[in-house]
Short mmCIF file of C-alpha atoms in Angstrom, two decimals:
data_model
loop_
_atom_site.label_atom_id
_atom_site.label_comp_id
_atom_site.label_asym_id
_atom_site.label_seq_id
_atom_site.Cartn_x
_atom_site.Cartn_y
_atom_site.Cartn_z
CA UNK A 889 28.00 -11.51 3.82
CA UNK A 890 27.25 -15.22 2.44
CA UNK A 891 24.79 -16.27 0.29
CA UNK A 892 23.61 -18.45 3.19
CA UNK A 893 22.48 -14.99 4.87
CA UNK A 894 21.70 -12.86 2.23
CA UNK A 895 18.48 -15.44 1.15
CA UNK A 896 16.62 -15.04 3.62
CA UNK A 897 17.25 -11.59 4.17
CA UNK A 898 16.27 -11.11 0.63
CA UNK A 899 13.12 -13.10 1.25
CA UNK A 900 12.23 -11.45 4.55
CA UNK A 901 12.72 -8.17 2.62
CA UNK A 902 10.35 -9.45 -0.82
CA UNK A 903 7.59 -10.53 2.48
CA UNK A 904 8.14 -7.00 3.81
CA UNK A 905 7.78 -5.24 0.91
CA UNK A 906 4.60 -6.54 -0.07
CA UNK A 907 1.91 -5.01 1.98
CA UNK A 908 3.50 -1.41 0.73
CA UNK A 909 3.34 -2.28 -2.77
CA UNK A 910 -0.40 -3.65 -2.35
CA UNK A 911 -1.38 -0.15 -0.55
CA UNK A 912 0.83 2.11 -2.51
CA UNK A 913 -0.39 1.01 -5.97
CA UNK A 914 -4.12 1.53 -4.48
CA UNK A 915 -2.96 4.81 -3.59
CA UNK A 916 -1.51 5.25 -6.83
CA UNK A 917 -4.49 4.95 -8.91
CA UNK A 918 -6.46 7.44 -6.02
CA UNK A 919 -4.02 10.39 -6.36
CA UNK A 920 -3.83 9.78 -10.48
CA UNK A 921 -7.61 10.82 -9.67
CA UNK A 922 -6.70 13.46 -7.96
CA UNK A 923 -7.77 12.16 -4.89
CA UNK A 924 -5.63 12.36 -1.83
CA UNK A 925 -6.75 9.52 0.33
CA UNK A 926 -4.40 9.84 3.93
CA UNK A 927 -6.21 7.47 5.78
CA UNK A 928 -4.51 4.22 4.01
CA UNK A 929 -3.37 3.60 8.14
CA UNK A 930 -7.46 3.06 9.14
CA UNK A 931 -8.29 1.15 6.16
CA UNK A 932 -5.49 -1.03 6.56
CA UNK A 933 -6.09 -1.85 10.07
CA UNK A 934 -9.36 -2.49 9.29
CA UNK A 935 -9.12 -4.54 6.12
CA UNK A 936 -6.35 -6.37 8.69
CA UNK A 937 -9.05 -7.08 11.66
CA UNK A 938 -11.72 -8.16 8.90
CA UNK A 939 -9.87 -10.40 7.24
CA UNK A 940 -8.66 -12.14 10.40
CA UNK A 941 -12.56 -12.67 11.78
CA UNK A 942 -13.87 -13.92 8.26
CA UNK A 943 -10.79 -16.35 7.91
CA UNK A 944 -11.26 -17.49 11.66
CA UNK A 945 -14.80 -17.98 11.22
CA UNK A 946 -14.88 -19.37 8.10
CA UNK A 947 -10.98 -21.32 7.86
CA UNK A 948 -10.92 -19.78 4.26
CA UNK A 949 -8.11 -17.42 3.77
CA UNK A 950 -9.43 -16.66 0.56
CA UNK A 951 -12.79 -15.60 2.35
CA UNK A 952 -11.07 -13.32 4.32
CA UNK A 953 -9.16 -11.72 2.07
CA UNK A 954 -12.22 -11.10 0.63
CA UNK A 955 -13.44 -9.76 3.32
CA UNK A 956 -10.51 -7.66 4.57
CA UNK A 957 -11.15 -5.83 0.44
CA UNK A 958 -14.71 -5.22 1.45
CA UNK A 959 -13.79 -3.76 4.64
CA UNK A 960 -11.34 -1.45 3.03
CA UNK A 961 -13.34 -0.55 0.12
CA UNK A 962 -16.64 0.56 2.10
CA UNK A 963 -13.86 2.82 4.31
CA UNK A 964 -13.17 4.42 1.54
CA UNK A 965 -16.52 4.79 -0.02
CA UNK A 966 -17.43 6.76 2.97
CA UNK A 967 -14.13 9.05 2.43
CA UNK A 968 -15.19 9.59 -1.19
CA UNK A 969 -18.70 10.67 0.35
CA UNK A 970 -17.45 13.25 1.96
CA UNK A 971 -15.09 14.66 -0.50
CA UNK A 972 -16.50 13.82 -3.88
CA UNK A 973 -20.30 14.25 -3.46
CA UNK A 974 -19.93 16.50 0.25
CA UNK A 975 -16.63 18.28 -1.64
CA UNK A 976 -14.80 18.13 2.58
CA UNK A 977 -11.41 18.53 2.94
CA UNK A 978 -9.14 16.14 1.49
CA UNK A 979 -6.18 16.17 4.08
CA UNK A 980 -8.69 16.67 7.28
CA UNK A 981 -11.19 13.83 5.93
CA UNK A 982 -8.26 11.65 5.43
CA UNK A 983 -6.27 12.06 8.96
CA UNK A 984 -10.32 11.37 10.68
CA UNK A 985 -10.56 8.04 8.47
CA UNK A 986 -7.04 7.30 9.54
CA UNK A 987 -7.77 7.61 13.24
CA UNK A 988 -11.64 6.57 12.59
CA UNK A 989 -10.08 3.07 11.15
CA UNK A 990 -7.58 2.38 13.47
CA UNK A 991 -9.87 2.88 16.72
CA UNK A 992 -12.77 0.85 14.95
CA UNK A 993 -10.33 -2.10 14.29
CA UNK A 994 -8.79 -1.96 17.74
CA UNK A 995 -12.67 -2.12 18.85
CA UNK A 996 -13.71 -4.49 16.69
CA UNK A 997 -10.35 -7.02 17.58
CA UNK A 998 -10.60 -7.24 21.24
CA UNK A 999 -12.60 -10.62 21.17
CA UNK A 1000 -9.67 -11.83 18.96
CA UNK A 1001 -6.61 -10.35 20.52
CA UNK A 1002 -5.74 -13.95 21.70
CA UNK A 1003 -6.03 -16.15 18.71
CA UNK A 1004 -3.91 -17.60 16.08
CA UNK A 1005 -4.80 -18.83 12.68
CA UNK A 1006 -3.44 -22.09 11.47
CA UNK A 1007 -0.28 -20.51 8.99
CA UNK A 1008 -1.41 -20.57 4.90
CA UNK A 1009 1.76 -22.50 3.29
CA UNK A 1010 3.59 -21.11 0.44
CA UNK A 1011 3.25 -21.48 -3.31
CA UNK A 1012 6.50 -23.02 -4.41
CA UNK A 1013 6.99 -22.71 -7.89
CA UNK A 1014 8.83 -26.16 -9.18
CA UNK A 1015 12.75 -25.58 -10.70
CA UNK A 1016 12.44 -21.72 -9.91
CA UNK A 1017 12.38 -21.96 -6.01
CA UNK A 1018 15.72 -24.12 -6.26
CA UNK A 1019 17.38 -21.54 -7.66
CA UNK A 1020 20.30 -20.32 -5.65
CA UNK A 1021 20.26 -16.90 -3.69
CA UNK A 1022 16.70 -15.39 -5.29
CA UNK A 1023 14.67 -18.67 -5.62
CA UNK A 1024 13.37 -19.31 -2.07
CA UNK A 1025 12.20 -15.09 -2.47
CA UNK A 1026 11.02 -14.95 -5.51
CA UNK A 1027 9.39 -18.83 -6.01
CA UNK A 1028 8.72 -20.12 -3.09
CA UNK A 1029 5.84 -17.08 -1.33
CA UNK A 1030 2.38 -16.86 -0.19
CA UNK A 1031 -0.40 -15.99 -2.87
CA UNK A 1032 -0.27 -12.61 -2.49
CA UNK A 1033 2.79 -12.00 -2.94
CA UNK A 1034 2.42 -13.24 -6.73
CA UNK A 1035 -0.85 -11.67 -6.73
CA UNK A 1036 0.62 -7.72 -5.69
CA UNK A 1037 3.26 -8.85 -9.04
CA UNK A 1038 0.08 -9.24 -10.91
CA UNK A 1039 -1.35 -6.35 -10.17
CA UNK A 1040 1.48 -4.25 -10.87
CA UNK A 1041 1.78 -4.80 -14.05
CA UNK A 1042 -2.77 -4.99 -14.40
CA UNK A 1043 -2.15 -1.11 -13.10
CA UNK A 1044 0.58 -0.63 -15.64
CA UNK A 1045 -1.18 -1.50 -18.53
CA UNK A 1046 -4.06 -0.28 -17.01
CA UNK A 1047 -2.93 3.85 -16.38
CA UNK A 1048 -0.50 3.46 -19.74
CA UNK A 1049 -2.10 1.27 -22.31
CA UNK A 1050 -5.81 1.28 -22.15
CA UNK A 1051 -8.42 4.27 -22.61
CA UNK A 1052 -10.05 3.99 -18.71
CA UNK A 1053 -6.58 4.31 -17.51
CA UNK A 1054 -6.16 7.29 -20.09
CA UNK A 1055 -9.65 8.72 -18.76
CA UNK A 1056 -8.27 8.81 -15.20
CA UNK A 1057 -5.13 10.85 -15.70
CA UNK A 1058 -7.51 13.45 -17.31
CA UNK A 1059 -9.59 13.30 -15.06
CA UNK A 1060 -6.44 13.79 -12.48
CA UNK A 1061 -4.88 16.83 -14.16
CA UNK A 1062 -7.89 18.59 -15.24
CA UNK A 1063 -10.97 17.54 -14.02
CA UNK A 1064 -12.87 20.16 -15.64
CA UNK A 1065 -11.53 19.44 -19.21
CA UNK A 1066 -12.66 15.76 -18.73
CA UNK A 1067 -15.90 17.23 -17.62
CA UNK A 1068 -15.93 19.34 -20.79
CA UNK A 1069 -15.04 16.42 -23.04
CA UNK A 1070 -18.07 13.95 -21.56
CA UNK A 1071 -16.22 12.14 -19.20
CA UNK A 1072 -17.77 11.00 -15.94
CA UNK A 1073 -15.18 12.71 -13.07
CA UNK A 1074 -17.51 11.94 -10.02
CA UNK A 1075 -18.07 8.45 -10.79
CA UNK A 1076 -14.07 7.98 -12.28
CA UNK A 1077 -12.51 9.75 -9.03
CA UNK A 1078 -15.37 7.25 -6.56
CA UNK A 1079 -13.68 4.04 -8.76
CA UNK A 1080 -10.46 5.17 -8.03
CA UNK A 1081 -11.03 5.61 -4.28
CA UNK A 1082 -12.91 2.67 -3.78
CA UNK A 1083 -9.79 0.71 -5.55
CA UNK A 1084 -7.47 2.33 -3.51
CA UNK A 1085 -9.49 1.18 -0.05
CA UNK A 1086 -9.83 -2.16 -1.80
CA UNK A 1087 -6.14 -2.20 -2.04
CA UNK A 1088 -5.29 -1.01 1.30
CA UNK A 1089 -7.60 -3.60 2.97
CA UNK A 1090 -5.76 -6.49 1.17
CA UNK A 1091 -2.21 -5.03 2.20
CA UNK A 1092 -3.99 -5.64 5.63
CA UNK A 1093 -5.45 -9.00 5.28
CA UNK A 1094 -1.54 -9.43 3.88
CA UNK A 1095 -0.70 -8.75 7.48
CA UNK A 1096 -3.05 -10.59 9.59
CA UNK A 1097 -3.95 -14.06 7.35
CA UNK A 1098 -0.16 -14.23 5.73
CA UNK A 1099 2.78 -12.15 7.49
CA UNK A 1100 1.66 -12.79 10.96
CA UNK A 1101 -1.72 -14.94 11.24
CA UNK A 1102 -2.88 -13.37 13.97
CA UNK A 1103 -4.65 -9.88 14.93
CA UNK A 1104 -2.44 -7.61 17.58
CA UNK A 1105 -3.81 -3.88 17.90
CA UNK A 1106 -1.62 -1.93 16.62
CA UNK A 1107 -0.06 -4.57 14.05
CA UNK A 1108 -0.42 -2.33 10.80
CA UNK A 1109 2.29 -0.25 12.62
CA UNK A 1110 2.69 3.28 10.42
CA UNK A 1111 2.74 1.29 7.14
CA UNK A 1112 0.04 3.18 6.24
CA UNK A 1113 2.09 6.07 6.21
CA UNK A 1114 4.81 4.18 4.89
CA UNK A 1115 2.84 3.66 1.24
CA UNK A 1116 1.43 7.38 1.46
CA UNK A 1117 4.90 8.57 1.03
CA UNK A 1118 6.41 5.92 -1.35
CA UNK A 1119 3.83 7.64 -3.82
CA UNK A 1120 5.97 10.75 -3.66
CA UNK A 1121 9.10 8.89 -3.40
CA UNK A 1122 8.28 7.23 -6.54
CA UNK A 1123 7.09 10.35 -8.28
CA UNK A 1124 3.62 8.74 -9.11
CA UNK A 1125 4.92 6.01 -11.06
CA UNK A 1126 3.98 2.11 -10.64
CA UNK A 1127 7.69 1.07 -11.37
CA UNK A 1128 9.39 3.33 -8.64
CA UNK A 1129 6.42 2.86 -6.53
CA UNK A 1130 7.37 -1.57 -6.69
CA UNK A 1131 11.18 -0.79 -6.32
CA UNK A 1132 10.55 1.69 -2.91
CA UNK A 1133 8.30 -0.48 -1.34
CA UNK A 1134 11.04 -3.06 -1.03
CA UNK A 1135 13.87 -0.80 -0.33
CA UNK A 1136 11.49 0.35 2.79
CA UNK A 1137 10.80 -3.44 3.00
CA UNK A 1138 14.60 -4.53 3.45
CA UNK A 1139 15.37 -1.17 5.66
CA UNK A 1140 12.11 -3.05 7.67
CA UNK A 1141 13.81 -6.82 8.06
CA UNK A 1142 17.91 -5.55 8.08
CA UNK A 1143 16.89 -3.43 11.50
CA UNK A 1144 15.32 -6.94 12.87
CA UNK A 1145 18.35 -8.69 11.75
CA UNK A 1146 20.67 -6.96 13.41
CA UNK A 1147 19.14 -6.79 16.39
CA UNK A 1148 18.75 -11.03 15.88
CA UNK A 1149 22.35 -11.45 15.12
CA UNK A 1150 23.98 -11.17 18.54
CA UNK A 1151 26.96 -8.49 17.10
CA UNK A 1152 28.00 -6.35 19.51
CA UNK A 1153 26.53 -2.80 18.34
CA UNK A 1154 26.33 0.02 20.95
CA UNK A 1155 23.11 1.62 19.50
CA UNK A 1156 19.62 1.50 20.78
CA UNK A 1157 17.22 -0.76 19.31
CA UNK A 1158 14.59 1.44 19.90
CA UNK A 1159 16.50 3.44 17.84
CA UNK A 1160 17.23 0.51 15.52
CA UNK A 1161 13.11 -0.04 15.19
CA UNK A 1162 12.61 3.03 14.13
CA UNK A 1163 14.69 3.05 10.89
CA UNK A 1164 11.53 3.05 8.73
CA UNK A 1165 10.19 5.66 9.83
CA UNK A 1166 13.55 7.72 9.85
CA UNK A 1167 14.10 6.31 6.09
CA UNK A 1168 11.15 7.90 4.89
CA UNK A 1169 11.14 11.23 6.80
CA UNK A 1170 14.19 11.77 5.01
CA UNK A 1171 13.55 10.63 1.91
CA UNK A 1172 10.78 13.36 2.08
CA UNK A 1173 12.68 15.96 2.97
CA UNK A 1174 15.45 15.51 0.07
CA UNK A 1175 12.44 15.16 -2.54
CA UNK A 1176 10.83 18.25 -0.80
CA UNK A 1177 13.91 20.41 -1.06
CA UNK A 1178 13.62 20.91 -5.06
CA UNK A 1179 9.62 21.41 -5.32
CA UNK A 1180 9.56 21.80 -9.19
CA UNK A 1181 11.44 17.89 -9.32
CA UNK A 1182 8.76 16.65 -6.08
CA UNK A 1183 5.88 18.39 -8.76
CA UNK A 1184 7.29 16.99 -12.10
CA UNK A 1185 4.68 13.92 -12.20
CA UNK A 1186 2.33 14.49 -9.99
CA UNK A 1187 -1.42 15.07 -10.35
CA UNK A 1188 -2.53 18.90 -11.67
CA UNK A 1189 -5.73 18.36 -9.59
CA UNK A 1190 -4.54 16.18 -6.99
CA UNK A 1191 -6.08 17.22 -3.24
CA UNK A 1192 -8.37 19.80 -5.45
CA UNK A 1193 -12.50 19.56 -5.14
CA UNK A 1194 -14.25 19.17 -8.06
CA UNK A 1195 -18.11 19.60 -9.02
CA UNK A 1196 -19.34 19.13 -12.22
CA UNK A 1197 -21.34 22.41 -13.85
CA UNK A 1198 -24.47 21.02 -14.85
#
């Protein structure tokens, strides 16, 4: 393979990659809470439809990305409702927000299914994008691509060099002990999950103003699931969490380029198209197989309810 058609493979797979680390990261800095948040899929596809109307109505993409953060964000402020202040069920609050978001988006799209946005052009960075092989993938993307770099290493310093960050792993291994020691756990663990809903609605507004300017039902298409199990693939860590989100990225775009490139495989595509999904079922059943290495890093409290003894 040539470096003529390993760029843009390497670009399609940076493009890919994105929207996974953007939701990931949010879910991150929920289950360092010790908040399990499984409806990333809803939020998504709601940040995703959001976005889409604002920056329609408006012609801001900015706006809408705004918008498609809002979207997310008050998702998940109802989830930590119910499971913070109403102490539900973690897991079954999660799977209802997941199918609660994805219906409401599919609801609130219809009007749009047939529209198009006019495409936001990329931010080429001068001398950098001209380098061979890695500068059209690296220098030459959309905002947000830069700005999900950004954040990584804002969460970085955030969770490993600064005393919030520091507050919120407490709060995520022993909620009771940061309870003990003054530290606000309801209001940490509601910041964390309204981040994390913040963060999935911009992975979506990734998807519908920037990937793919347009709104499809449908379009978030199981990456929501995707960045729920890249947290356990990356053992809780923002590093491994960056790294898996574009190995799923480039098992996303090599499947579409092999069906593109004419050769002459006798395999499926449906088959094909559903690499992703294979990739990460069993890259959860080899971390699964040695529990105490799946357990090493995460989260003491993480899926546990917690109220505060006044």
């Amino acid at each position: 393979m040539d470096g003529a058609t390993l760029a843009p493979i390497l670009f399609a797979t940076v493009v890919a990659g994105t929207p996974l680390v953007l939701v990931a990261l949010g879910l991150l800095v929920n289950e360092r809470a010790g908040i399990l948040n499984l409806g990333a899929e809803g939020m998504m596809a709601v940040g995703a439809v959001a976005a889409f109307v604002a920056t329609h109505a408006s012609g801001s993409a900015a706006l809408g990305v705004g918008a498609g953060m809002l979207a997310g964000a008050a998702l998940a402020l109802l989830f930590g409702l119910l499971v913070i202040t109403l102490q539900a069920n973690q897991v079954a609050s999660g799977l209802a927000l997941a199918i609660f978001g994805v219906g409401l988006a599919a609801f609130a799209g219809k009007p749009y299914e047939s529209l198009a946005l006019p495409a936001v052009p990329p931010i080429r960075i001068p001398f950098l994008a001209d380098l061979p092989l890695i500068g059209e993938a690296f220098y030459n993307q959309q905002a947000l691509v830069y700005l999900s770099w950004a954040l990584f290493w804002c969460i970085v310093w955030f969770l490993y060099r600064s005393r919030p960050g520091l507050v919120l792993r407490a709060v995520g291994e022993s909620p009771a002990v940061a309870h003990a020691i003054g530290h606000p756990v309801q209001r940490v663990r509601y910041l964390a999950v309204v981040f994390g809903g913040a963060m999935a609605g911009l992975g979506g507004a990734f998807l519908s103003v920037f990937h793919t300017p347009m709104w499809v039902e449908g379009m978030v298409a199981g990456r929501g699931w995707i960045a729920l199990a890249l947290v356990v693939f990356a053992s809780w860590r923002p590093l491994r969490v960056l790294l898996g989100a574009y190995l799923f990225g480039g098992v996303m775009v090599t499947q579409l380029f092999i069906q593109g490139s004419g050769l002459q495989i006798d395999f499926p595509s449906q088959l094909l198209s559903s690499l992703p999904y294979w990739a990460t079922i069993v890259v959860l059943v080899a971390i699964s197989r040695n529990r105490a290495t799946a357990r090493l890093h995460a989260p003491l409290s993480l899926g546990k309810p917690y109220r505060p003894e006044r």
